[in-house]
mmCIF file of the C-alpha atoms, coordinates in Angstrom:
data_MODEL
# 
_entry.id   MODEL 
# 
loop_
_atom_site.group_PDB 
_atom_site.id 
_atom_site.type_symbol 
_atom_site.label_atom_id 
_atom_site.label_alt_id 
_atom_site.label_comp_id 
_atom_site.label_asym_id 
_atom_site.label_entity_id 
_atom_site.label_seq_id 
_atom_site.pdbx_PDB_ins_code 
_atom_site.Cartn_x 
_atom_site.Cartn_y 
_atom_site.Cartn_z 
_atom_site.occupancy 
_atom_site.B_iso_or_equiv 
_atom_site.pdbx_formal_charge 
_atom_site.auth_seq_id 
_atom_site.auth_comp_id 
_atom_site.auth_asym_id 
_atom_site.auth_atom_id 
_atom_site.pdbx_PDB_model_num 
ATOM 1  C CA . UNK A 1 1  ? 160.352 122.792 40.966 1.00 0.00 ? 1  UNK A CA 1 
ATOM 2  C CA . UNK A 1 2  ? 157.563 124.683 39.396 1.00 0.00 ? 2  UNK A CA 1 
ATOM 3  C CA . UNK A 1 3  ? 157.615 127.578 42.199 1.00 0.00 ? 3  UNK A CA 1 
ATOM 4  C CA . UNK A 1 4  ? 161.056 127.952 41.122 1.00 0.00 ? 4  UNK A CA 1 
ATOM 5  C CA . UNK A 1 5  ? 160.426 128.496 37.341 1.00 0.00 ? 5  UNK A CA 1 
ATOM 6  C CA . UNK A 1 6  ? 157.404 130.534 38.298 1.00 0.00 ? 6  UNK A CA 1 
ATOM 7  C CA . UNK A 1 7  ? 159.664 132.789 40.258 1.00 0.00 ? 7  UNK A CA 1 
ATOM 8  C CA . UNK A 1 8  ? 162.129 133.033 37.677 1.00 0.00 ? 8  UNK A CA 1 
ATOM 9  C CA . UNK A 1 9  ? 159.604 134.003 35.198 1.00 0.00 ? 9  UNK A CA 1 
ATOM 10 C CA . UNK A 1 10 ? 158.335 136.577 37.440 1.00 0.00 ? 10 UNK A CA 1 
ATOM 11 C CA . UNK A 1 11 ? 161.413 137.880 38.310 1.00 0.00 ? 11 UNK A CA 1 
ATOM 12 C CA . UNK A 1 12 ? 162.593 138.221 34.562 1.00 0.00 ? 12 UNK A CA 1 
ATOM 13 C CA . UNK A 1 13 ? 159.212 139.825 33.537 1.00 0.00 ? 13 UNK A CA 1 
ATOM 14 C CA . UNK A 1 14 ? 160.112 142.320 36.263 1.00 0.00 ? 14 UNK A CA 1 
ATOM 15 C CA . UNK A 1 15 ? 163.526 142.766 35.184 1.00 0.00 ? 15 UNK A CA 1 
ATOM 16 C CA . UNK A 1 16 ? 162.305 143.298 31.217 1.00 0.00 ? 16 UNK A CA 1 
ATOM 17 C CA . UNK A 1 17 ? 159.597 145.698 32.325 1.00 0.00 ? 17 UNK A CA 1 
ATOM 18 C CA . UNK A 1 18 ? 162.124 147.692 34.416 1.00 0.00 ? 18 UNK A CA 1 
ATOM 19 C CA . UNK A 1 19 ? 164.342 148.091 31.822 1.00 0.00 ? 19 UNK A CA 1 
ATOM 20 C CA . UNK A 1 20 ? 161.732 149.042 29.135 1.00 0.00 ? 20 UNK A CA 1 
ATOM 21 C CA . UNK A 1 21 ? 161.072 151.482 31.573 1.00 0.00 ? 21 UNK A CA 1 
ATOM 22 C CA . UNK A 1 22 ? 163.918 153.676 31.609 1.00 0.00 ? 22 UNK A CA 1 
ATOM 23 C CA . UNK A 1 23 ? 164.341 156.327 33.877 1.00 0.00 ? 23 UNK A CA 1 
ATOM 24 C CA . UNK A 1 24 ? 160.799 157.570 32.937 1.00 0.00 ? 24 UNK A CA 1 
ATOM 25 C CA . UNK A 1 25 ? 159.606 160.687 34.113 1.00 0.00 ? 25 UNK A CA 1 
ATOM 26 C CA . UNK A 1 26 ? 160.857 160.556 37.705 1.00 0.00 ? 26 UNK A CA 1 
ATOM 27 C CA . UNK A 1 27 ? 161.665 164.190 38.288 1.00 0.00 ? 27 UNK A CA 1 
ATOM 28 C CA . UNK A 1 28 ? 164.501 162.780 41.033 1.00 0.00 ? 28 UNK A CA 1 
ATOM 29 C CA . UNK A 1 29 ? 166.233 160.924 38.076 1.00 0.00 ? 29 UNK A CA 1 
ATOM 30 C CA . UNK A 1 30 ? 165.748 163.311 35.602 1.00 0.00 ? 30 UNK A CA 1 
ATOM 31 C CA . UNK A 1 31 ? 167.419 166.028 37.981 1.00 0.00 ? 31 UNK A CA 1 
ATOM 32 C CA . UNK A 1 32 ? 170.137 164.074 39.054 1.00 0.00 ? 32 UNK A CA 1 
ATOM 33 C CA . UNK A 1 33 ? 170.686 163.050 35.358 1.00 0.00 ? 33 UNK A CA 1 
ATOM 34 C CA . UNK A 1 34 ? 170.571 166.809 34.458 1.00 0.00 ? 34 UNK A CA 1 
ATOM 35 C CA . UNK A 1 35 ? 172.900 167.662 37.457 1.00 0.00 ? 35 UNK A CA 1 
ATOM 36 C CA . UNK A 1 36 ? 175.451 164.599 36.377 1.00 0.00 ? 36 UNK A CA 1 
ATOM 37 C CA . UNK A 1 37 ? 175.423 165.936 32.492 1.00 0.00 ? 37 UNK A CA 1 
ATOM 38 C CA . UNK A 1 38 ? 175.635 169.915 33.816 1.00 0.00 ? 38 UNK A CA 1 
ATOM 39 C CA . UNK A 1 39 ? 178.656 168.892 36.245 1.00 0.00 ? 39 UNK A CA 1 
ATOM 40 C CA . UNK A 1 40 ? 180.550 167.169 33.255 1.00 0.00 ? 40 UNK A CA 1 
ATOM 41 C CA . UNK A 1 41 ? 180.025 169.915 30.835 1.00 0.00 ? 41 UNK A CA 1 
ATOM 42 C CA . UNK A 1 42 ? 181.188 172.835 32.938 1.00 0.00 ? 42 UNK A CA 1 
ATOM 43 C CA . UNK A 1 43 ? 184.348 170.694 33.895 1.00 0.00 ? 43 UNK A CA 1 
ATOM 44 C CA . UNK A 1 44 ? 185.257 170.168 30.066 1.00 0.00 ? 44 UNK A CA 1 
ATOM 45 C CA . UNK A 1 45 ? 184.694 173.776 29.737 1.00 0.00 ? 45 UNK A CA 1 
ATOM 46 C CA . UNK A 1 46 ? 186.635 174.471 32.613 1.00 0.00 ? 46 UNK A CA 1 
ATOM 47 C CA . UNK A 1 47 ? 189.497 172.763 30.949 1.00 0.00 ? 47 UNK A CA 1 
ATOM 48 C CA . UNK A 1 48 ? 189.281 174.027 27.896 1.00 0.00 ? 48 UNK A CA 1 
ATOM 49 C CA . UNK A 1 49 ? 189.101 177.646 29.035 1.00 0.00 ? 49 UNK A CA 1 
ATOM 50 C CA . UNK A 1 50 ? 185.697 178.269 27.384 1.00 0.00 ? 50 UNK A CA 1 
ATOM 51 C CA . UNK A 1 51 ? 182.232 179.391 29.015 1.00 0.00 ? 51 UNK A CA 1 
ATOM 52 C CA . UNK A 1 52 ? 179.828 177.137 30.111 1.00 0.00 ? 52 UNK A CA 1 
ATOM 53 C CA . UNK A 1 53 ? 176.819 179.099 29.865 1.00 0.00 ? 53 UNK A CA 1 
ATOM 54 C CA . UNK A 1 54 ? 175.071 176.883 27.359 1.00 0.00 ? 54 UNK A CA 1 
ATOM 55 C CA . UNK A 1 55 ? 175.823 173.725 29.308 1.00 0.00 ? 55 UNK A CA 1 
ATOM 56 C CA . UNK A 1 56 ? 171.942 173.038 30.357 1.00 0.00 ? 56 UNK A CA 1 
ATOM 57 C CA . UNK A 1 57 ? 170.651 173.461 26.857 1.00 0.00 ? 57 UNK A CA 1 
ATOM 58 C CA . UNK A 1 58 ? 173.213 171.065 25.524 1.00 0.00 ? 58 UNK A CA 1 
ATOM 59 C CA . UNK A 1 59 ? 172.646 168.412 28.369 1.00 0.00 ? 59 UNK A CA 1 
ATOM 60 C CA . UNK A 1 60 ? 168.785 168.822 27.836 1.00 0.00 ? 60 UNK A CA 1 
ATOM 61 C CA . UNK A 1 61 ? 169.218 168.246 24.165 1.00 0.00 ? 61 UNK A CA 1 
ATOM 62 C CA . UNK A 1 62 ? 171.478 165.142 24.869 1.00 0.00 ? 62 UNK A CA 1 
ATOM 63 C CA . UNK A 1 63 ? 168.832 163.615 27.292 1.00 0.00 ? 63 UNK A CA 1 
ATOM 64 C CA . UNK A 1 64 ? 165.692 164.987 25.285 1.00 0.00 ? 64 UNK A CA 1 
ATOM 65 C CA . UNK A 1 65 ? 164.078 166.594 28.525 1.00 0.00 ? 65 UNK A CA 1 
ATOM 66 C CA . UNK A 1 66 ? 162.535 169.878 29.479 1.00 0.00 ? 66 UNK A CA 1 
ATOM 67 C CA . UNK A 1 67 ? 162.378 172.076 32.506 1.00 0.00 ? 67 UNK A CA 1 
ATOM 68 C CA . UNK A 1 68 ? 158.962 172.820 34.098 1.00 0.00 ? 68 UNK A CA 1 
ATOM 69 C CA . UNK A 1 69 ? 158.206 173.753 37.855 1.00 0.00 ? 69 UNK A CA 1 
ATOM 70 C CA . UNK A 1 70 ? 161.787 173.471 38.612 1.00 0.00 ? 70 UNK A CA 1 
ATOM 71 C CA . UNK A 1 71 ? 162.104 169.973 37.689 1.00 0.00 ? 71 UNK A CA 1 
ATOM 72 C CA . UNK A 1 72 ? 163.412 168.279 34.327 1.00 0.00 ? 72 UNK A CA 1 
ATOM 73 C CA . UNK A 1 73 ? 161.164 165.638 32.408 1.00 0.00 ? 73 UNK A CA 1 
ATOM 74 C CA . UNK A 1 74 ? 161.642 163.331 29.753 1.00 0.00 ? 74 UNK A CA 1 
ATOM 75 C CA . UNK A 1 75 ? 159.317 164.377 26.841 1.00 0.00 ? 75 UNK A CA 1 
# 
């Protein structure tokens, strides 16, 4: 019974820690988030007949990221 309680506490702690960390500064994760955001912005611009020139800048502001050495990083 104690082993079950300990396992639940460890699992809960790991879940809490991973939720607090968020996507972090993993370039792969941030790149994927930026690609998804820019695809949505480009689609919206194409549907409205406007330019999508500012898609990366708008997404960077929304996600609070910056571009360095070919990857996106969180501030």
